[in-house]
Coordinates of C-alpha atoms in Angstrom, one line a residue:
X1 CA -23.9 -17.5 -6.1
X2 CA -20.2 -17.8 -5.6
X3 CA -19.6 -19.9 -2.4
X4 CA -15.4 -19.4 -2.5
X5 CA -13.3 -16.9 -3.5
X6 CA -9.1 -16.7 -3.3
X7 CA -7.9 -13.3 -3.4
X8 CA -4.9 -11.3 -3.7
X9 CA -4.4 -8.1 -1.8
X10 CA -1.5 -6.0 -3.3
X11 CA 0.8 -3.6 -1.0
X12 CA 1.7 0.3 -2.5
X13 CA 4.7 2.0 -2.5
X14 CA 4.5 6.4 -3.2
X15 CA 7.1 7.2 -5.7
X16 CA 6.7 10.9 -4.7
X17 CA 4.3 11.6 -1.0
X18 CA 4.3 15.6 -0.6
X19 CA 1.7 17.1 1.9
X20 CA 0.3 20.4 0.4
X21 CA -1.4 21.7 4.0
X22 CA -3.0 20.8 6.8
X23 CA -7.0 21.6 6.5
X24 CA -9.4 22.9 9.4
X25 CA -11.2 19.6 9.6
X26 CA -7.9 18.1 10.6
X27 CA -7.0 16.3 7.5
X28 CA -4.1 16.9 5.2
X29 CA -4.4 17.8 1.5
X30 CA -1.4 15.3 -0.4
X31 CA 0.0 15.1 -4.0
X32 CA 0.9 11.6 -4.4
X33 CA 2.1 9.2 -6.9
X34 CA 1.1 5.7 -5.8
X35 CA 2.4 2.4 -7.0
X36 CA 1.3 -1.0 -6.4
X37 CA 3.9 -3.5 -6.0
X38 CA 4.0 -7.2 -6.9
X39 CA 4.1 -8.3 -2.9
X40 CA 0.7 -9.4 -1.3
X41 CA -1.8 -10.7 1.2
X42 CA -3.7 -13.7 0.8
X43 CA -7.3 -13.3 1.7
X44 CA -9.5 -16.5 1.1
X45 CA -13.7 -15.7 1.5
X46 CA -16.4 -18.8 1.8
X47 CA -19.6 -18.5 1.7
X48 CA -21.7 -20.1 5.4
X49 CA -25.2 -20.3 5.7
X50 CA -25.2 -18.9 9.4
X51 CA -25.4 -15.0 9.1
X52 CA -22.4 -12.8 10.3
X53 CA -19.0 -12.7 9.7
X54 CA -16.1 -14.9 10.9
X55 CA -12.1 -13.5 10.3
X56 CA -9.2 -15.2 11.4
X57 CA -5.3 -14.5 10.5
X58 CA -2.0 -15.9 10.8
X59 CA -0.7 -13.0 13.0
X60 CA -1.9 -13.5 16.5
X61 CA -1.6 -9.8 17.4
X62 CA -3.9 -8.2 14.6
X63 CA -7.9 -8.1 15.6
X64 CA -10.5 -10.7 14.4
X65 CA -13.5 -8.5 14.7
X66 CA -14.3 -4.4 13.5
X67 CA -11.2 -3.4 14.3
X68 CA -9.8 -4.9 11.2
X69 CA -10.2 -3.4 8.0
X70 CA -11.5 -6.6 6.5
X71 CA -14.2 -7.1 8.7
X72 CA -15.5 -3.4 8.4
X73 CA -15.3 -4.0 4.7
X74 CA -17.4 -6.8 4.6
X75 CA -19.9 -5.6 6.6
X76 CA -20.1 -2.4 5.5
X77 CA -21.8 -3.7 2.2
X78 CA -23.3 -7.0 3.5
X79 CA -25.3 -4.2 6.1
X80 CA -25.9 -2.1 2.9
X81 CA -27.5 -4.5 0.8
X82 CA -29.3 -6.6 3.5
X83 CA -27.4 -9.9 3.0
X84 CA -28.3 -12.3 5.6
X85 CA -26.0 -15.3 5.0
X86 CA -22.7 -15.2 6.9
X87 CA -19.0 -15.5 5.3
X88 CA -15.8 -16.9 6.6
X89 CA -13.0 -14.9 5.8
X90 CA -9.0 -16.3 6.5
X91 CA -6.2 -13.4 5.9
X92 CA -2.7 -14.5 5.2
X93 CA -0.5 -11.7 6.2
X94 CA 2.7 -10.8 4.1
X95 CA 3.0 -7.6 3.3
X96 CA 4.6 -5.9 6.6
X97 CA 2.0 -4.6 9.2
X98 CA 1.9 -0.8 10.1
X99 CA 5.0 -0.3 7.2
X100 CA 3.7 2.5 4.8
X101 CA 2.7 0.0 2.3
X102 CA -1.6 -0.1 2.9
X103 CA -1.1 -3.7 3.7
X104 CA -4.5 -2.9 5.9
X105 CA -6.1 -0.6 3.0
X106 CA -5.9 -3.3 0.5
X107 CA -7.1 -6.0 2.3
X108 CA -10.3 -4.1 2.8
X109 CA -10.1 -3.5 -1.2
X110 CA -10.1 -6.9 -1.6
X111 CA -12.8 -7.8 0.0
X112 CA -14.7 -5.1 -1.3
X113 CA -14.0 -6.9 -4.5
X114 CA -15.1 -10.2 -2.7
X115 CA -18.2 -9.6 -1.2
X116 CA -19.3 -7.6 -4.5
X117 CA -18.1 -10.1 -6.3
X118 CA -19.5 -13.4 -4.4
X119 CA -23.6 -12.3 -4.0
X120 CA -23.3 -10.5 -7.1
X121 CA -24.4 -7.0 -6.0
X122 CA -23.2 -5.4 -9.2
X123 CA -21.1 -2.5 -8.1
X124 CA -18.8 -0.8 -10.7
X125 CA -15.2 -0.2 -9.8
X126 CA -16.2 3.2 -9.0
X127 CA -18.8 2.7 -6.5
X128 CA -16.6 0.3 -4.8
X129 CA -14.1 3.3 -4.5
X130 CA -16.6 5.2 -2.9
X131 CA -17.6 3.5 -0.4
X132 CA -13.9 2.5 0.3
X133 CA -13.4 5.8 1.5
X134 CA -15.5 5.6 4.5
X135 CA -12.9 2.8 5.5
X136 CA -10.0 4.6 4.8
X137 CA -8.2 7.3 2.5
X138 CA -6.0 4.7 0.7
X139 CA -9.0 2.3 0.1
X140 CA -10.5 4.2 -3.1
X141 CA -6.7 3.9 -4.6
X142 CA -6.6 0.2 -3.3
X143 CA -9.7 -0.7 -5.4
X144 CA -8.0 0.8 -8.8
X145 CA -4.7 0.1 -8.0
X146 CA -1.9 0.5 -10.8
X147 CA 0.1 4.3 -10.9
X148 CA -2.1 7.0 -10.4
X149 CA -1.7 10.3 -8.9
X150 CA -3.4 10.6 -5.5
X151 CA -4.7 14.2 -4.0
X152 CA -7.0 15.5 -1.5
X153 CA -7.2 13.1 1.5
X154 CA -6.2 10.9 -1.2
X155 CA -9.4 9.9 -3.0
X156 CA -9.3 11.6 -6.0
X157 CA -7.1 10.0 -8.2
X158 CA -5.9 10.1 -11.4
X159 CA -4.7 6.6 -13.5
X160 CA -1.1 7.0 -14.7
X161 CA 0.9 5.1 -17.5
X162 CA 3.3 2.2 -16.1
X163 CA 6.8 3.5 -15.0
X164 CA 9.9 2.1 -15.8
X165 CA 11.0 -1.4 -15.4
X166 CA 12.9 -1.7 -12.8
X167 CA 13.8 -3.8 -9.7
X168 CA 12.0 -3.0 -6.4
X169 CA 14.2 -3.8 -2.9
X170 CA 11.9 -3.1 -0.1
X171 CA 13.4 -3.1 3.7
X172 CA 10.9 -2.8 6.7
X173 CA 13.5 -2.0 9.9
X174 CA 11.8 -4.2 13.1
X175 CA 9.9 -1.3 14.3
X176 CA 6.2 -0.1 13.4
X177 CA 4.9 3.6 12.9
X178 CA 2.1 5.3 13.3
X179 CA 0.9 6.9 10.4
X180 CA -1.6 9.4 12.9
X181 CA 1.3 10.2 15.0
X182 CA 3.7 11.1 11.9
X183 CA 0.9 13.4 10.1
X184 CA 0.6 14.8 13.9
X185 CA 4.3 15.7 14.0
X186 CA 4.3 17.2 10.6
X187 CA 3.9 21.1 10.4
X188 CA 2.6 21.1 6.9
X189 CA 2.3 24.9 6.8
X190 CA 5.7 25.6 7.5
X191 CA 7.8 23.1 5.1
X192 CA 10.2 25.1 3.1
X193 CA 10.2 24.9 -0.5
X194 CA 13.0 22.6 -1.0
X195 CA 11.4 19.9 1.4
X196 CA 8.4 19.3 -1.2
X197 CA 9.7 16.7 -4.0
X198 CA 8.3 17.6 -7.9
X199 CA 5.0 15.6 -8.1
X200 CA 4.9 16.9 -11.6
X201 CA 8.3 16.2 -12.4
X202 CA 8.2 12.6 -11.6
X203 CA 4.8 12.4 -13.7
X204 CA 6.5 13.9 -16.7
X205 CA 9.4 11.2 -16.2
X206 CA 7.0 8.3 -15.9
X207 CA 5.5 9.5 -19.2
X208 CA 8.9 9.6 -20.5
X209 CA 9.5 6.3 -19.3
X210 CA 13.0 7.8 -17.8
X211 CA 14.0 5.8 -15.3
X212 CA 17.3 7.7 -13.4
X213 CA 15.1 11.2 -13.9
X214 CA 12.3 10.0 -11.9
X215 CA 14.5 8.6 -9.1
X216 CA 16.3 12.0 -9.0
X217 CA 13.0 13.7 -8.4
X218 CA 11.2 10.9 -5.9
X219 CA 10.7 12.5 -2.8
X220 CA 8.9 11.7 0.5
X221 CA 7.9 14.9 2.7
X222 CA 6.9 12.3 5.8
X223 CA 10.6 11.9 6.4
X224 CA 11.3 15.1 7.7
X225 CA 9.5 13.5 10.8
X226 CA 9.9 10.0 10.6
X227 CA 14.0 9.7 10.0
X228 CA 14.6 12.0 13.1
X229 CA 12.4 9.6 15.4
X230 CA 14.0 6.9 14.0
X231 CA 17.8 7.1 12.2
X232 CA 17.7 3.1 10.6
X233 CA 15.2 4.7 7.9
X234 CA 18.0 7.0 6.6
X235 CA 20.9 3.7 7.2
X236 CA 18.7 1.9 5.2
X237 CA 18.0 4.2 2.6
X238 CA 21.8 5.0 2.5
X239 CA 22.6 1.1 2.4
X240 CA 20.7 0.9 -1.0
X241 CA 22.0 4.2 -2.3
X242 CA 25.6 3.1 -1.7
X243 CA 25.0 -0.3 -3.6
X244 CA 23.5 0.4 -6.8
X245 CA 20.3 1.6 -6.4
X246 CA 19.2 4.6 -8.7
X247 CA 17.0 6.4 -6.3
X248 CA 15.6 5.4 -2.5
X249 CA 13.1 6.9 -0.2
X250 CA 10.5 5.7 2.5
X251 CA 7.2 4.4 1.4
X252 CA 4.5 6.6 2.9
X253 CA 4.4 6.8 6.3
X254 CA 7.2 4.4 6.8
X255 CA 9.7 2.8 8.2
X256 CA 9.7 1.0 4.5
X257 CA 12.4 1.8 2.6
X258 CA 12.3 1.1 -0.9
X259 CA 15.0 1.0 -3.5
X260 CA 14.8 1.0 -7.3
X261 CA 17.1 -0.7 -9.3
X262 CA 18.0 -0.6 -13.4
X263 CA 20.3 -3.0 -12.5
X264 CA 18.8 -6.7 -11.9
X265 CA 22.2 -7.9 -10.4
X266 CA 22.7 -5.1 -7.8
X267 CA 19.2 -5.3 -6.9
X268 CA 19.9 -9.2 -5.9
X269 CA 23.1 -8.5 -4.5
X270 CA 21.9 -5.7 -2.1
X271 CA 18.7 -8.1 -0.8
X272 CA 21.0 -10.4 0.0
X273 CA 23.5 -8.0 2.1
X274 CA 20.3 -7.5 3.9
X275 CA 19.7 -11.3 4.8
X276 CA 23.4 -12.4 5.0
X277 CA 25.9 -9.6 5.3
X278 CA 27.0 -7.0 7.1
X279 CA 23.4 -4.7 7.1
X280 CA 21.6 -7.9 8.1
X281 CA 21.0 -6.2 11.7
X282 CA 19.0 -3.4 9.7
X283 CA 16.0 -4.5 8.4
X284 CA 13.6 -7.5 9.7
X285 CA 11.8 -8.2 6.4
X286 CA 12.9 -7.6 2.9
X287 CA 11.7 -8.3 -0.1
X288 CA 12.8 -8.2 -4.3
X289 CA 10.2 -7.4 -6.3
X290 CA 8.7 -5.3 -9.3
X291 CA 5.9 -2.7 -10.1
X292 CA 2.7 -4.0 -10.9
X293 CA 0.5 -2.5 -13.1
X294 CA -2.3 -5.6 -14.0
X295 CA -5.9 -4.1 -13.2
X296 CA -7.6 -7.6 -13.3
X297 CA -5.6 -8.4 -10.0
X298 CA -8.0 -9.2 -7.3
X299 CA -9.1 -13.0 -8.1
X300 CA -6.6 -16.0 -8.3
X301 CA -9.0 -18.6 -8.4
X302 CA -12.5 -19.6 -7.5
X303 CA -15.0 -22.6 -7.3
X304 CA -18.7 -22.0 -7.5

């Protein structure tokens, strides 16, 4: 039995995010194309030999017991499979809370992963999927992570190839969203045509591996709600625009902005406008990264 485990819990950014309708159960039917994104949490799980579960983080505002994701992951299968020993489980926040970016969803993933993983239950990456989506819609894509193509509620998914190489700039403005609240203010049935962005069309450019046509097609539907209620969305997404980025949009629900950049030197010198210059009043974390597409990506290390 594996008494520590050192995880890595990846954030997602959609490259295209259209809602198709709203359904009678309350739920929306999406087209997405998600992409994980080489910025993550650190989770660390350790074995006790007192039963139950123990979380603690290293943001004083997020919950230490079943309102977090992490603990409802753990004990959804350590209730499943009757496991009586305990575990002690330390999150290491990075990727930006309530952003768009399933910083919560993948957590849960990971420790999934973890617990499967540590009392050797034997669960295939499927089956881990399924029951992540009794935590969450974005779980299942969590578990497989890489490009895929996301519809329903966003559990059935479809793997795609890698997309262009490029540069990732990701802005988070100082304010959270609610994702409920956004989908609540969306009137899915009455979006005009134009408003939807071409799912397909940024699949067939991914396959291509063309770069500036998938940027010309990435779209986001959520922003026809989220940049009214808040306008720094659309002054960072112009920010990027106006300094070398080929194509920006908000990452799911938002406020996450994310730019992507053929140009390595642009991409550097726009992240640091953000942190030194003139836009540095516009966004309270940033990042520079890249798309990230390795499937063994849970485990960093371990000791038996």
């Amino acid at each position: 039995m594996i008494r520590h485990l050192s995880l890595k819990a990846y954030g997602k950014i959609n490259l295209g995010l259209d809602v198709l309708r709203k359904r009678e159960d309350g739920y929306h039917d999406v087209r997405m194309i998600m992409q994980t994104v080489r910025i993550y949490d650190h989770i660390e799980i350790d074995l006790r030999r007192e039963p139950g579960i123990t979380l603690s983080t290293n943001l004083f505002y997020l919950p230490v017991n079943e309102n977090n994701l992490v603990y409802k992951a753990a004990k959804l299968l350590m209730d499943e499979f009757g496991i009586t020993q305990g575990v002690s489980i330390r999150l290491k926040k990075i990727i930006p809370v309530a952003a768009g970016m399933a910083g919560g969803s993948s957590d849960a993933a990971a420790v999934l992963f973890g617990i499967n993983k540590m009392f050797h239950l034997g669960l295939s990456q499927q089956e881990l999927m399924t029951r992540g989506v009794k935590l969450g819609a974005d779980v299942p894509y969590c578990v497989m992570r890489g490009t895929a193509l996301s519809e329903g509620i966003g559990e059935i998914l479809t793997p795609l190839p890698p997309p262009p190489h490029c540069k990732v700039l990701i802005a988070k403005p100082g304010i959270s969203v609610s994702t409920k609240a956004v989908y609540e203010h969306l009137h899915a049935n009455e979006l005009k045509p134009d408003q939807h962005p071409d799912i397909d069309g940024i699949i067939r450019a991914i396959r291509a591996q063309d770069l500036a046509d998938m940027c010309c097609k990435m779209g986001n539907v959520l922003e026809t709600v989220t940049l009214r209620q808040h306008p720094v969305i659309r002054s960072i997404r112009d920010f990027m625009m106006e300094h070398g980025a080929d194509g920006a949009i908000m990452s799911g629900s938002g406020p996450t902005v994310f730019g992507l950049y053929s140009d390595p030197d642009a991409a550097r010198k726009t992240y640091e406008q953000f942190h030194y210059g003139s836009s540095s009043e516009l966004a309270k974390q940033v990042f520079l990264t890249e798309f990230f597409n390795n499937k063994n990506h849970f485990t960093q290390g371990e000791n038996q």
